[in-house]
Short mmCIF file of C-alpha atoms in Angstrom, two decimals:
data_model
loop_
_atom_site.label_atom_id
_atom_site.label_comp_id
_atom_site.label_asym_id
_atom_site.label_seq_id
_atom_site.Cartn_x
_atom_site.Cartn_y
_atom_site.Cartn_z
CA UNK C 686 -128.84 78.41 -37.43
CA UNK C 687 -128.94 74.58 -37.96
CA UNK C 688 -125.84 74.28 -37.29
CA UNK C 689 -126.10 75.17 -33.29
CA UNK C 690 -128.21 72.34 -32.95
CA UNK C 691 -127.11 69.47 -35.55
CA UNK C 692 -125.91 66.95 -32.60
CA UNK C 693 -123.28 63.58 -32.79
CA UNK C 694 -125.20 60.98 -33.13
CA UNK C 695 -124.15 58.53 -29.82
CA UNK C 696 -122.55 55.82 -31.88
CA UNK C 697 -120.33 58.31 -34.00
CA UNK C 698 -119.10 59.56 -30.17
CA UNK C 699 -117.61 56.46 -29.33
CA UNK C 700 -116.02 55.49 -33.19
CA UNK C 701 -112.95 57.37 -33.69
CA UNK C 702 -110.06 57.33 -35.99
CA UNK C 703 -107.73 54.72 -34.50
CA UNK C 704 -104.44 57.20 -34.73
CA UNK C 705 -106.38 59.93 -32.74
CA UNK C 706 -107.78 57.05 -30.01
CA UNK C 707 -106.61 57.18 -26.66
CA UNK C 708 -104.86 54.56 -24.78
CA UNK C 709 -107.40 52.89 -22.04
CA UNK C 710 -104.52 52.32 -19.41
CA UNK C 711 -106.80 53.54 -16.23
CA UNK C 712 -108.98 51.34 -13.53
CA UNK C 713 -111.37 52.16 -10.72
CA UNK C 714 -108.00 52.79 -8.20
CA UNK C 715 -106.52 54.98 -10.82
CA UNK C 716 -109.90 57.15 -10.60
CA UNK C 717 -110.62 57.26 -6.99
CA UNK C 718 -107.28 58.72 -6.97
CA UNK C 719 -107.42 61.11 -9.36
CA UNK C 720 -110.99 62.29 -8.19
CA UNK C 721 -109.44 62.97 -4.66
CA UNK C 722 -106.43 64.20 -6.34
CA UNK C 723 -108.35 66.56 -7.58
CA UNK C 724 -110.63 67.29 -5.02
CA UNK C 725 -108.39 66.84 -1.94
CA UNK C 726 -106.31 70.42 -2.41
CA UNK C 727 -106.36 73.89 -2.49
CA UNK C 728 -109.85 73.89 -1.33
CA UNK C 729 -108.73 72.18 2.35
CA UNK C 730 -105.49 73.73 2.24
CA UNK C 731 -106.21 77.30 1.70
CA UNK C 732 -109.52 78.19 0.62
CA UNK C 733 -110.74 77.44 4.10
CA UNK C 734 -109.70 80.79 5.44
CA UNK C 735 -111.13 82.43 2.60
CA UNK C 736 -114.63 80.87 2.94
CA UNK C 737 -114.37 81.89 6.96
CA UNK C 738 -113.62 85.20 6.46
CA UNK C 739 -117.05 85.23 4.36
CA UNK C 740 -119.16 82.98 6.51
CA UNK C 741 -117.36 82.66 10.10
CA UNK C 742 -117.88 79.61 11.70
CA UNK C 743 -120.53 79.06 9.43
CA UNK C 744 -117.84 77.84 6.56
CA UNK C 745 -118.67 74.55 7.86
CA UNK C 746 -122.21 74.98 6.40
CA UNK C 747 -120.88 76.13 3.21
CA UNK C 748 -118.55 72.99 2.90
CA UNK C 749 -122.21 70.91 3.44
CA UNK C 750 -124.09 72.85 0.86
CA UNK C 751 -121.34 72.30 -1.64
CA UNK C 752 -121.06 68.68 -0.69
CA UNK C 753 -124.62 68.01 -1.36
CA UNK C 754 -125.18 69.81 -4.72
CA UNK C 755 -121.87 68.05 -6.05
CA UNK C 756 -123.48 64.64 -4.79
CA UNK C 757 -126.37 65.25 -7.04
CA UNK C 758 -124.29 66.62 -9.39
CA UNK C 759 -121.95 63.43 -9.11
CA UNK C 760 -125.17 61.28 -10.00
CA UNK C 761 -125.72 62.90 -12.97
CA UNK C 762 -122.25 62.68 -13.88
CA UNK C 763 -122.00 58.95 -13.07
CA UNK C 764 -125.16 58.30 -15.60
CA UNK C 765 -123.72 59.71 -18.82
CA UNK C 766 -120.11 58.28 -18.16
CA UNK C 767 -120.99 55.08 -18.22
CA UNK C 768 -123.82 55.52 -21.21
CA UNK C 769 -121.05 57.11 -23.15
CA UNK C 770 -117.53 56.32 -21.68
CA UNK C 771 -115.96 59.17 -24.25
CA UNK C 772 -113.42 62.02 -23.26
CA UNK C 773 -114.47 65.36 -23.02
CA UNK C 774 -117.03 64.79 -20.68
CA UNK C 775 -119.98 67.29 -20.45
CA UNK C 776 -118.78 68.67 -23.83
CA UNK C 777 -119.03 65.15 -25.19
CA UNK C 778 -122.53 64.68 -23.30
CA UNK C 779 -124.09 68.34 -24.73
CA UNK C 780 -123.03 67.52 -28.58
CA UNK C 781 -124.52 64.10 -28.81
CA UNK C 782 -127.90 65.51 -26.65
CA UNK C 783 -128.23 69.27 -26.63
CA UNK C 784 -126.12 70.28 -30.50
CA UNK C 785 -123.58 71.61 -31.15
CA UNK C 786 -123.59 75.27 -30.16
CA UNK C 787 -124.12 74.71 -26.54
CA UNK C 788 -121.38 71.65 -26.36
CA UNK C 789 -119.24 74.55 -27.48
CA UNK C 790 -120.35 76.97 -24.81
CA UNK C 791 -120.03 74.13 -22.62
CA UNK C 792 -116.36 73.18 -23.49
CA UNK C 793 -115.47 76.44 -23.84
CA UNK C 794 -116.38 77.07 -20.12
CA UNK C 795 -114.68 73.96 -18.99
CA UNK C 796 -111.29 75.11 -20.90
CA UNK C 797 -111.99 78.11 -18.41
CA UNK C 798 -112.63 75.86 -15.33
CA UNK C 799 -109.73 73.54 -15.61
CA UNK C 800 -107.35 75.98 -16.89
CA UNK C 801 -107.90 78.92 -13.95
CA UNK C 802 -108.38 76.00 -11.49
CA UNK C 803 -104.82 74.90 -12.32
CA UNK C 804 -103.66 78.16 -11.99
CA UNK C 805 -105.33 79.08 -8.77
CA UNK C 806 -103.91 75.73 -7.40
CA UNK C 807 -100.88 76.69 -8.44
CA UNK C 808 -101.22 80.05 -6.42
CA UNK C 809 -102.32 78.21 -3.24
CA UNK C 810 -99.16 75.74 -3.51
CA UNK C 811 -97.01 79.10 -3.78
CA UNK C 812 -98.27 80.16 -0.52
CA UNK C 813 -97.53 76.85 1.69
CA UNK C 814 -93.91 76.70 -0.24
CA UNK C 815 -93.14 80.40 0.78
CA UNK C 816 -94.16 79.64 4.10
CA UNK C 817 -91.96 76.55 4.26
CA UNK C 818 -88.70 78.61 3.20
CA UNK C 819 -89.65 81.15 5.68
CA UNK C 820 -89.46 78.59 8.66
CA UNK C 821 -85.98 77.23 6.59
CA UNK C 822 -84.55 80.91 7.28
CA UNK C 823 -84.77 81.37 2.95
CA UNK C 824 -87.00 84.71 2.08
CA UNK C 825 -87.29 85.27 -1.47
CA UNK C 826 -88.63 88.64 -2.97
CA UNK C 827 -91.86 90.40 -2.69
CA UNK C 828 -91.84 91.05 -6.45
CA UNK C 829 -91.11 87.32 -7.26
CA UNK C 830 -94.31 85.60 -5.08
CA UNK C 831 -97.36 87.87 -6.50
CA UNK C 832 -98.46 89.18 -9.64
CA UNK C 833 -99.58 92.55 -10.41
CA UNK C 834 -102.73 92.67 -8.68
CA UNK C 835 -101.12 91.39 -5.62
CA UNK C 836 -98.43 94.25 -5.31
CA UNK C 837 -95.81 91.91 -7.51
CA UNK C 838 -94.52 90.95 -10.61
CA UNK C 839 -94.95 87.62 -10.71
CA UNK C 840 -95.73 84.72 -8.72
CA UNK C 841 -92.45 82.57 -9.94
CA UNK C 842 -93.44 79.69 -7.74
CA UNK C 843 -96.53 79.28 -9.47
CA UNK C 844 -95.18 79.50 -12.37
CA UNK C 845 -92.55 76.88 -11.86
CA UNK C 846 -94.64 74.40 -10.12
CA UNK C 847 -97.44 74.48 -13.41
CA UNK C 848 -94.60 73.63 -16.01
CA UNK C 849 -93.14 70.60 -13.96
CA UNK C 850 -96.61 69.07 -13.85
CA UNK C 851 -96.92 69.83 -17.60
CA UNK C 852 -93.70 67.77 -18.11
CA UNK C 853 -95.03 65.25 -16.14
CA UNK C 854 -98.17 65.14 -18.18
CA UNK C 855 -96.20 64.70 -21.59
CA UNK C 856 -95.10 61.18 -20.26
CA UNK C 857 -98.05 59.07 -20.55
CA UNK C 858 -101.65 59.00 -18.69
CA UNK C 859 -100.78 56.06 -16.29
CA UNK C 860 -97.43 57.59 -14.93
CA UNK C 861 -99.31 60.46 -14.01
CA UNK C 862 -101.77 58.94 -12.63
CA UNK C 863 -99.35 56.28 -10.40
CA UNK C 864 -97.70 59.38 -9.21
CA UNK C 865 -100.89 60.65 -8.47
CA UNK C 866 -102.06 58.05 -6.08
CA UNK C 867 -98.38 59.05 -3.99
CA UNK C 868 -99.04 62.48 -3.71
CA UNK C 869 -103.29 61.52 -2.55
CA UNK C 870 -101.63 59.54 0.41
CA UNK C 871 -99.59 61.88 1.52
CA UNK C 872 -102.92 64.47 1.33
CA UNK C 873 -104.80 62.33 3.41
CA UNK C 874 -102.18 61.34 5.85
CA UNK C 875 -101.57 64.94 6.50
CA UNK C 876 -105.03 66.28 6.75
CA UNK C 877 -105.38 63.21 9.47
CA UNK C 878 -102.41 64.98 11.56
CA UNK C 879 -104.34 67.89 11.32
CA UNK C 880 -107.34 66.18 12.73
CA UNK C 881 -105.89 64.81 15.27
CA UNK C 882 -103.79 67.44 16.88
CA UNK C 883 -106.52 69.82 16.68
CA UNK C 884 -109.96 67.94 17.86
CA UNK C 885 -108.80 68.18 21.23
CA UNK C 886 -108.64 71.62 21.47
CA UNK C 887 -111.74 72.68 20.28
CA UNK C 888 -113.45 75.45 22.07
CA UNK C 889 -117.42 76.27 22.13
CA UNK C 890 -116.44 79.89 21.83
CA UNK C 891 -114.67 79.67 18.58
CA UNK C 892 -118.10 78.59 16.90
CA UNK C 893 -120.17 81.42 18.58
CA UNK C 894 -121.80 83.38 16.49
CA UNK C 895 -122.32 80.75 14.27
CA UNK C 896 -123.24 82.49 11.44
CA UNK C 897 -122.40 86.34 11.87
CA UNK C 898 -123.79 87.03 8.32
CA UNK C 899 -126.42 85.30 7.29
CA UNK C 900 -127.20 82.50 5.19
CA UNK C 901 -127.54 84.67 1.69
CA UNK C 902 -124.86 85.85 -0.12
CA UNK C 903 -125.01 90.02 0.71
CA UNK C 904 -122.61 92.80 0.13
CA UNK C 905 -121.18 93.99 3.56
CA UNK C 906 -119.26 97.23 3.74
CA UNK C 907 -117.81 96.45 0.15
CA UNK C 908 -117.31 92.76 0.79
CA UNK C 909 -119.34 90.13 0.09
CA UNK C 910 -120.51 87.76 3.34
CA UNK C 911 -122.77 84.89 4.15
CA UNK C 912 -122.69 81.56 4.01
CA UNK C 913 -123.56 81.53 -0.08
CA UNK C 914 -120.81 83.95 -0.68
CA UNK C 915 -118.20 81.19 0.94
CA UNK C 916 -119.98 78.47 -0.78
CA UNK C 917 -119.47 80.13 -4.02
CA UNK C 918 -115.84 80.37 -3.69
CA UNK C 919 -115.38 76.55 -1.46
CA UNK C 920 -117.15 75.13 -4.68
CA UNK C 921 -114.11 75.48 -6.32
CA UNK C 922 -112.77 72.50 -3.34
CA UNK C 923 -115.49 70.04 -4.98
CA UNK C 924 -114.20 70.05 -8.34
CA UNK C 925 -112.82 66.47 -9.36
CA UNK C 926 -115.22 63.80 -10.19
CA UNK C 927 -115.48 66.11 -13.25
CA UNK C 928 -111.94 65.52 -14.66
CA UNK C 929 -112.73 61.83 -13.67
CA UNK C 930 -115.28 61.84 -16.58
CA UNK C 931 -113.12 63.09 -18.76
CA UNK C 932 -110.79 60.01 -18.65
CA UNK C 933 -113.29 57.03 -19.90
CA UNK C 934 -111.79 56.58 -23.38
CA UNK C 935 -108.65 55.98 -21.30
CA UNK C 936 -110.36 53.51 -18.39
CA UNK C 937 -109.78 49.59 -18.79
CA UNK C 938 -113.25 49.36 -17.52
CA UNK C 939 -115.47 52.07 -18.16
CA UNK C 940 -119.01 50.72 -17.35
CA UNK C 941 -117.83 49.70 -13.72
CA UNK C 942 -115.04 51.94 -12.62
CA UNK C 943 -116.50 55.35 -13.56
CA UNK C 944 -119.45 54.62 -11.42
CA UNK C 945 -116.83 53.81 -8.37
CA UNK C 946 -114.39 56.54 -9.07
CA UNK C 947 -117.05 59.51 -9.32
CA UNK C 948 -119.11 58.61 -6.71
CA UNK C 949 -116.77 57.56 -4.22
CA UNK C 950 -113.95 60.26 -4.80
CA UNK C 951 -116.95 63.16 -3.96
CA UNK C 952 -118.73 60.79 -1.04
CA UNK C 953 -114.69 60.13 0.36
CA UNK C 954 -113.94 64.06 -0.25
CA UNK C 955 -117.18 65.71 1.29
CA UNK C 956 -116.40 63.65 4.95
CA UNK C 957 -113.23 64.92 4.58
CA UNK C 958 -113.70 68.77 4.23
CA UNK C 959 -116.45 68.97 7.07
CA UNK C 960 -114.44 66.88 9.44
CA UNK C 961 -111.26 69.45 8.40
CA UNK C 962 -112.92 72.24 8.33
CA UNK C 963 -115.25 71.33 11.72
CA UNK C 964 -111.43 71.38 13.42
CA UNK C 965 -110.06 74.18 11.84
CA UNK C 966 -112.87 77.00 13.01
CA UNK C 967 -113.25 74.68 16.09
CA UNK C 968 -109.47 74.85 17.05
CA UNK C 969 -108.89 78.74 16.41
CA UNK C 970 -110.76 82.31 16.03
CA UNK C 971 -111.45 82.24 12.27
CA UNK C 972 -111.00 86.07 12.39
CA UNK C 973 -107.05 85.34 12.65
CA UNK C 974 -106.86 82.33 10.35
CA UNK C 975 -108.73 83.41 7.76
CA UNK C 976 -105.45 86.38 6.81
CA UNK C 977 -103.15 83.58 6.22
CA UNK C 978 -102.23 81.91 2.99
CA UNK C 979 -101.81 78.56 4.49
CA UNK C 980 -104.39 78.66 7.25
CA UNK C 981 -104.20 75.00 8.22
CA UNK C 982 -100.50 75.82 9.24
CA UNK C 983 -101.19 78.70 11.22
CA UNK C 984 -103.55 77.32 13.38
CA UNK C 985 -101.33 74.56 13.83
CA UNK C 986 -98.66 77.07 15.05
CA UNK C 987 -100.60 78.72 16.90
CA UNK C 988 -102.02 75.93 18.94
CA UNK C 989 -97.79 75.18 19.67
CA UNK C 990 -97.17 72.57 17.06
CA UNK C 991 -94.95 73.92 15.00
CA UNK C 992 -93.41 70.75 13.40
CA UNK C 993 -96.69 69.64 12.50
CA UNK C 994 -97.53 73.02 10.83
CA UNK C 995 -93.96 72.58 8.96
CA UNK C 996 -94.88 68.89 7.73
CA UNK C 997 -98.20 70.29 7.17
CA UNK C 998 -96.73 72.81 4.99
CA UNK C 999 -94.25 70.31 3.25
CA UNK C 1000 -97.52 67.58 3.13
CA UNK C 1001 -99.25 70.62 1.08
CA UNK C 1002 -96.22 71.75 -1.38
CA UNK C 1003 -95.56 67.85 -2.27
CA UNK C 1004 -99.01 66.80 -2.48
CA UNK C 1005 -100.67 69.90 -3.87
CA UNK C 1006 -99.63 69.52 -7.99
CA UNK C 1007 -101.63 66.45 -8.09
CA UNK C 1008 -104.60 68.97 -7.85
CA UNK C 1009 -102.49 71.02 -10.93
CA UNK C 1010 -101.95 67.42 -12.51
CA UNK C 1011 -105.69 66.06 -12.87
CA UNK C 1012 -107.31 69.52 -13.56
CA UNK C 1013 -104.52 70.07 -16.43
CA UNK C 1014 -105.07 66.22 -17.60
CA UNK C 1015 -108.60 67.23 -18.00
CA UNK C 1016 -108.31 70.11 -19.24
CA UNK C 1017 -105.75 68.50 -22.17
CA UNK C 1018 -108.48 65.86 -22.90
CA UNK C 1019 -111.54 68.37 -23.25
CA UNK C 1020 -109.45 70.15 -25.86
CA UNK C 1021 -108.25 67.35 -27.40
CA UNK C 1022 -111.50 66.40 -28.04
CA UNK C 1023 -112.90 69.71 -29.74
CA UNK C 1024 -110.20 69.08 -31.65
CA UNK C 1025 -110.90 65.81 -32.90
CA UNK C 1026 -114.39 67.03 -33.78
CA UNK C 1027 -113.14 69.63 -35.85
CA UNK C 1028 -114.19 72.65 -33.81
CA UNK C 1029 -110.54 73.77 -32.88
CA UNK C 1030 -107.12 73.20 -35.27
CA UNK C 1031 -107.14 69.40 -35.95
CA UNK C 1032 -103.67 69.28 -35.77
CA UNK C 1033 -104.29 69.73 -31.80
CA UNK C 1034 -105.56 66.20 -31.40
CA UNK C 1035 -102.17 64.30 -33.11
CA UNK C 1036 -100.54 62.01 -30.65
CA UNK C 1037 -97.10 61.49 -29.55
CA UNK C 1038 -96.57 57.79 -31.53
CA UNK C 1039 -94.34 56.88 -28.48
CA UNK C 1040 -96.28 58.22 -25.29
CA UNK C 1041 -99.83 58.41 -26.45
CA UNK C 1042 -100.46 61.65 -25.10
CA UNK C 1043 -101.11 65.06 -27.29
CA UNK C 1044 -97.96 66.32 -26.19
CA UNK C 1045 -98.08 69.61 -28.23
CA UNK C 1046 -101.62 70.50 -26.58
CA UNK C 1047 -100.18 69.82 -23.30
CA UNK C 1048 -97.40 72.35 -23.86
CA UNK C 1049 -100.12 74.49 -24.77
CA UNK C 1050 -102.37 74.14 -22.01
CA UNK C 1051 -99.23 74.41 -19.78
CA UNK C 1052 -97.83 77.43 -21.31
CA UNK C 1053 -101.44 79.16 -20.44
CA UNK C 1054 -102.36 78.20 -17.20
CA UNK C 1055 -98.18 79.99 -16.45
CA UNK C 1056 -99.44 83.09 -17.12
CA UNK C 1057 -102.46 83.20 -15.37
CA UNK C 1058 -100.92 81.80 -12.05
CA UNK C 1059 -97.87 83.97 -12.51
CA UNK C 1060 -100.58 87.52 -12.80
CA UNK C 1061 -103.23 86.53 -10.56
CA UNK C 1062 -104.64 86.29 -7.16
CA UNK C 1063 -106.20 82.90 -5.87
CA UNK C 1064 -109.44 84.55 -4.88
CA UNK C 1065 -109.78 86.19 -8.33
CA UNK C 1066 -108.67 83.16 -10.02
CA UNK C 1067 -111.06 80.57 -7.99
CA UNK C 1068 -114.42 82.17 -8.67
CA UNK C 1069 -114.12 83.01 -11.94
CA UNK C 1070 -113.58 79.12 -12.55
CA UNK C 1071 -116.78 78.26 -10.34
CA UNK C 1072 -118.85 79.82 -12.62
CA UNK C 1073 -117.62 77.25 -15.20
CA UNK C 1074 -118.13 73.86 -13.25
CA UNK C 1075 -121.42 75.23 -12.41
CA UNK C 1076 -122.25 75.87 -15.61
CA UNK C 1077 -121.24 71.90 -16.80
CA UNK C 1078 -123.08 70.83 -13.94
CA UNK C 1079 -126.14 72.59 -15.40
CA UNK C 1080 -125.57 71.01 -18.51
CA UNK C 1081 -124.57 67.25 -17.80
CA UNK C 1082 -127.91 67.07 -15.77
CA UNK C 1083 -130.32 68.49 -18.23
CA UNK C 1084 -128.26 65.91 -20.62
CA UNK C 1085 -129.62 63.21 -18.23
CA UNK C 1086 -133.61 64.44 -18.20
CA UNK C 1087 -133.81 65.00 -21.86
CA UNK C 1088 -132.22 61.40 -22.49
CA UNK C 1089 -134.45 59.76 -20.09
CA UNK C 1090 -137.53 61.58 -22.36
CA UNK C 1091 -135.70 60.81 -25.74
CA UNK C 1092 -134.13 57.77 -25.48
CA UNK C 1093 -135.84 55.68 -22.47
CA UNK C 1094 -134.68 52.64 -23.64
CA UNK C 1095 -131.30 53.31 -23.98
CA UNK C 1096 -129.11 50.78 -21.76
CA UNK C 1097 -127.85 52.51 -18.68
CA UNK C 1098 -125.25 50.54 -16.62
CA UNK C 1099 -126.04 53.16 -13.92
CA UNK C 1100 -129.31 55.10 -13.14
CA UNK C 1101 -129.35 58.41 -11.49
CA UNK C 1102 -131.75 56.89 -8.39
CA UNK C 1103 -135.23 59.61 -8.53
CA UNK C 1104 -133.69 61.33 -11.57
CA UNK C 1105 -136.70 63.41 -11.60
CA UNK C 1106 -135.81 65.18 -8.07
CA UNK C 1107 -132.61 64.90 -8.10
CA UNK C 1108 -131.81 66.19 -11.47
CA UNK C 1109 -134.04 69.36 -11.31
CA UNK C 1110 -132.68 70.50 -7.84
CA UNK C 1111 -129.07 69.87 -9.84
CA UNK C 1112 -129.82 72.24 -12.04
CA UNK C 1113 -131.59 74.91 -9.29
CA UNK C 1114 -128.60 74.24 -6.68
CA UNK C 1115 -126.26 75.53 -9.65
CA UNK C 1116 -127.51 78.36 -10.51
CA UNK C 1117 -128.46 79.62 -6.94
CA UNK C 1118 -124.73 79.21 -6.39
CA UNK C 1119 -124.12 81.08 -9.94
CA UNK C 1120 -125.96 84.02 -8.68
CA UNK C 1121 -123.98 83.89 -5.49
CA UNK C 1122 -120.78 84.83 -7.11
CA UNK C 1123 -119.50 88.27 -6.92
CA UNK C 1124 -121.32 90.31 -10.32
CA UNK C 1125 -117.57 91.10 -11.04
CA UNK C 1126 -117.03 87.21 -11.81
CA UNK C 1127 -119.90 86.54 -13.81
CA UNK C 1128 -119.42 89.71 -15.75
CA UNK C 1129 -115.82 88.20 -16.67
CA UNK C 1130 -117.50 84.82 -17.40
CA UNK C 1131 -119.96 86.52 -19.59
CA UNK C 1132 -116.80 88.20 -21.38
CA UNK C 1133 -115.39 84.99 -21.99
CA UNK C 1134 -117.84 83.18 -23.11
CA UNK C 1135 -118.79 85.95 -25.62
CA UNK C 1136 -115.18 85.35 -26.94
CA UNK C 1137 -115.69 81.70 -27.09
CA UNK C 1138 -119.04 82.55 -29.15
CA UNK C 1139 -116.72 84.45 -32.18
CA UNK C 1140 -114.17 82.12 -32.18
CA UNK C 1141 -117.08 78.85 -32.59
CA UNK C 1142 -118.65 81.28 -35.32
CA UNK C 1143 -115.68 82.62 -37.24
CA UNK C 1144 -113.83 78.97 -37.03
CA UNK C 1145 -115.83 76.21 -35.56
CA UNK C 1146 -118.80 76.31 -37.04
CA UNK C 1147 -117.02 75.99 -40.57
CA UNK C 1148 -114.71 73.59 -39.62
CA UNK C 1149 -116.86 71.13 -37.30
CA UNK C 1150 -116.60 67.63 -38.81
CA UNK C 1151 -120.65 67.33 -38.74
CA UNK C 1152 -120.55 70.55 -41.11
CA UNK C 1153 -117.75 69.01 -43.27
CA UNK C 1154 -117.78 64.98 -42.79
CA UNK C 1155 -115.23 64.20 -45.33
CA UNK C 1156 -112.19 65.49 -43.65
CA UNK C 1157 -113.34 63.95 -40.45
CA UNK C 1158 -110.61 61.13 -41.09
#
């Protein structure tokens, strides 16, 4: 079993081939933007009426808890980008700390994580663009805007949407990422509008009771309700600064700009979402809101705005793909990676000599996250990916602890401030949320990550480059 803990020695992380090195083309505005890219989106836009539904008025609460655990989390993060300003991110962090097998469990969830939160993305963006043809006069069919489990065929929206972000993609890091920064303005611009039209008619009512079922995630009459159960699923709103690790081989400036782009894309992001969501439960009975696929919209109908619930609606199917965009570029560069170690097909990792980008990865990737958008329901979709952030989360902070123990002395451009508390309740906040997922999801997690275990055993483990060093080049 040596070889599920031989580990990449820190050096050997950042020294690769020069054909299979990508192109640093990225700076701290670049970031910012793509962790609010990433972060700014489905969550907001429709995952709020979800998480009411679970936790009433008490959503708001569920927005804080996430916001907090992802701060720590973000802390973490911030540390071991900047001590080793690699792609691939917590997979990258867990093979040159923790070995090999658990990088792979590791990267194998993240795969999961990016790819379903592309797809559930993807689903959400469906729902605000069927809305907007529906106040255009254009219905399209039933069969064409869910998949099977939602009474359809397939959710051809979705589907659409995911494979003109993964041309996008193909063109180069930086013209993603300028397009990126277009679609973030219009995001926050929107969400302001929101804000605005909706703060003056809050009502003390709307937020009474408070928290009709409890703090602790429970199983009520089949469903599952409290304020853990909505924080389980509005998790999946906090995902960003993650991809935003995943970028350093291709930042200009790694040791300064990661710091500023993870930690100010989730500080930026959590103000956001309680502010949002404060006026959303505020403005309207969550019972009502929380039915709709574009709740943000609805209340903004209801309260007799209906051009701002159209822009709204247009604001959220033209901004939305960024969400798709940075989740897929991260998902692209955590593969790209395993690949370049050896532990999937090497021929993954070969770049596109005019674009820089692994363009037949990305087609890949694309191709994938199609199908599961096209099949599957956003709530379905969204948990089952929360259980892999969570489990990253878990793993980039022990990364931190152990290399505080191991390697005290190794220069850190930025220290996680009392790593000792704020590491530990890291790891305790994640898998308290973990547990608060439905057993459904973390039996399907489970499934998959027993699937990732055969594949590392059958084909990574015999292919890794630290198992076979000679045909690392």
């Amino acid at each position: 079993m040596t070889f599920w803990t031989r580990r990449k020695a820190l050096d050997a992380v950042l020294r690769v081939e020069e054909s299979r090195r990508l192109k640093p083309t990225l700076s701290w505005p670049h970031l910012i933007a793509l962790g609010i890219g990433a972060i700014i989106g489905t969550g907001i836009y429709t995952l709020t009426g979800i998480g009411a539904e679970r936790a009433g008025p008490a959503v708001i609460l569920a927005f804080a808890a996430c916001g907090v655990l992802c701060v720590f989390a973000a802390l973490t993060y911030a540390e071991m980008a900047t001590m080793i300003p690699a792609a691939g991110s917590a997979y990258t962090y867990a093979y040159a700390v923790l070995g090999e097998g658990l990088a792979w469990i590791v990267g194998w969830s993240l795969v999961l994580e990016y790819s379903v939160t592309c797809s559930a993305v993807a689903v959400g963006w469906s729902g605000y663009m069927v809305g907007l043809l529906k106040s255009a006069g254009v219905t399209l069919p039933a069969a064409l805007l869910a998949g099977p489990h939602g009474g359809g065929v397939v959710n051809l929206p979705a589907v659409l949407i995911v494979l003109a972000v993964t041309a996008l993609l193909i063109r180069g890091a930086k013209e993603s990422a300028v397009v990126n920064i277009a679609l973030v303005a219009i995001k926050i611009l929107a969400l302001a509008v929101f804000v605005m039209l909706t703060i003056t008619a809050l009502k003390p009512e709307n937020f009474t009771p408070f928290m009709p079922y409890g703090f602790a995630s429970e199983t009520v009459n089949g469903h599952t309700r409290g304020v853990m159960a909505a924080a389980a699923i509005v998790f999946f709103a906090f995902f960003g600064f993650d991809a935003v690790s995943t970028s350093a081989e291709e930042v200009k400036n790694p040791k300064r700009d990661l710091t500023i782009g993870i930690v100010g894309s989730m500080v930026v992001s959590t103000l956001i979402y309680m502010l949002v969501a404060t006026c959303a439960v505020g403005a309207w009975a969550y019972s009502e809101f929380a039915r709709s696929g574009e709740p943000l919209a609805f209340i903004l109908r209801s309260l007799n705005h209906p051009w701002a619930a159209v822009a709204i609606a247009a604001a959220a199917v033209i901004a939305l793909p960024s969400v798709i965009l940075v989740m897929m570029f991260g998902q692209t560069r955590v593969f790209f990676v395993m690949s370049r170690d050896g532990l999937l097909p090497h021929g993954l990792s070969r770049l596109h000599e005019r674009r820089g980008t692994p363009v037949k990865l990305t087609l890949m990737v694309g191709a994938f996250v199609a199908v599961v958008a096209g099949l599957f329901r956003l709530d379905e979709i969204a948990e089952l990916s929360n259980a892999g952030t969570l489990l990253a989360f878990i793993c980039v902070a022990v990364c931190v602890m152990v290399l505080r123990v191991t390697k005290p002395d190794l220069p850190r451009l930025f220290r996680c401030p009392a790593v000792w508390v704020v590491g530990p309740l890291a790891v305790v906040g994640c898998l308290y949320f973990m547990i608060s997922l439905p057993p459904a999801t973390l039996g399907r997690f489970l499934a998959w990550n027993v699937v990732g275990i055969v594949v590392y055993l059958l084909y990574g483990r015999r292919k890794s480059f630290l198992n076979t060093p000679s045909t690392a080049s």
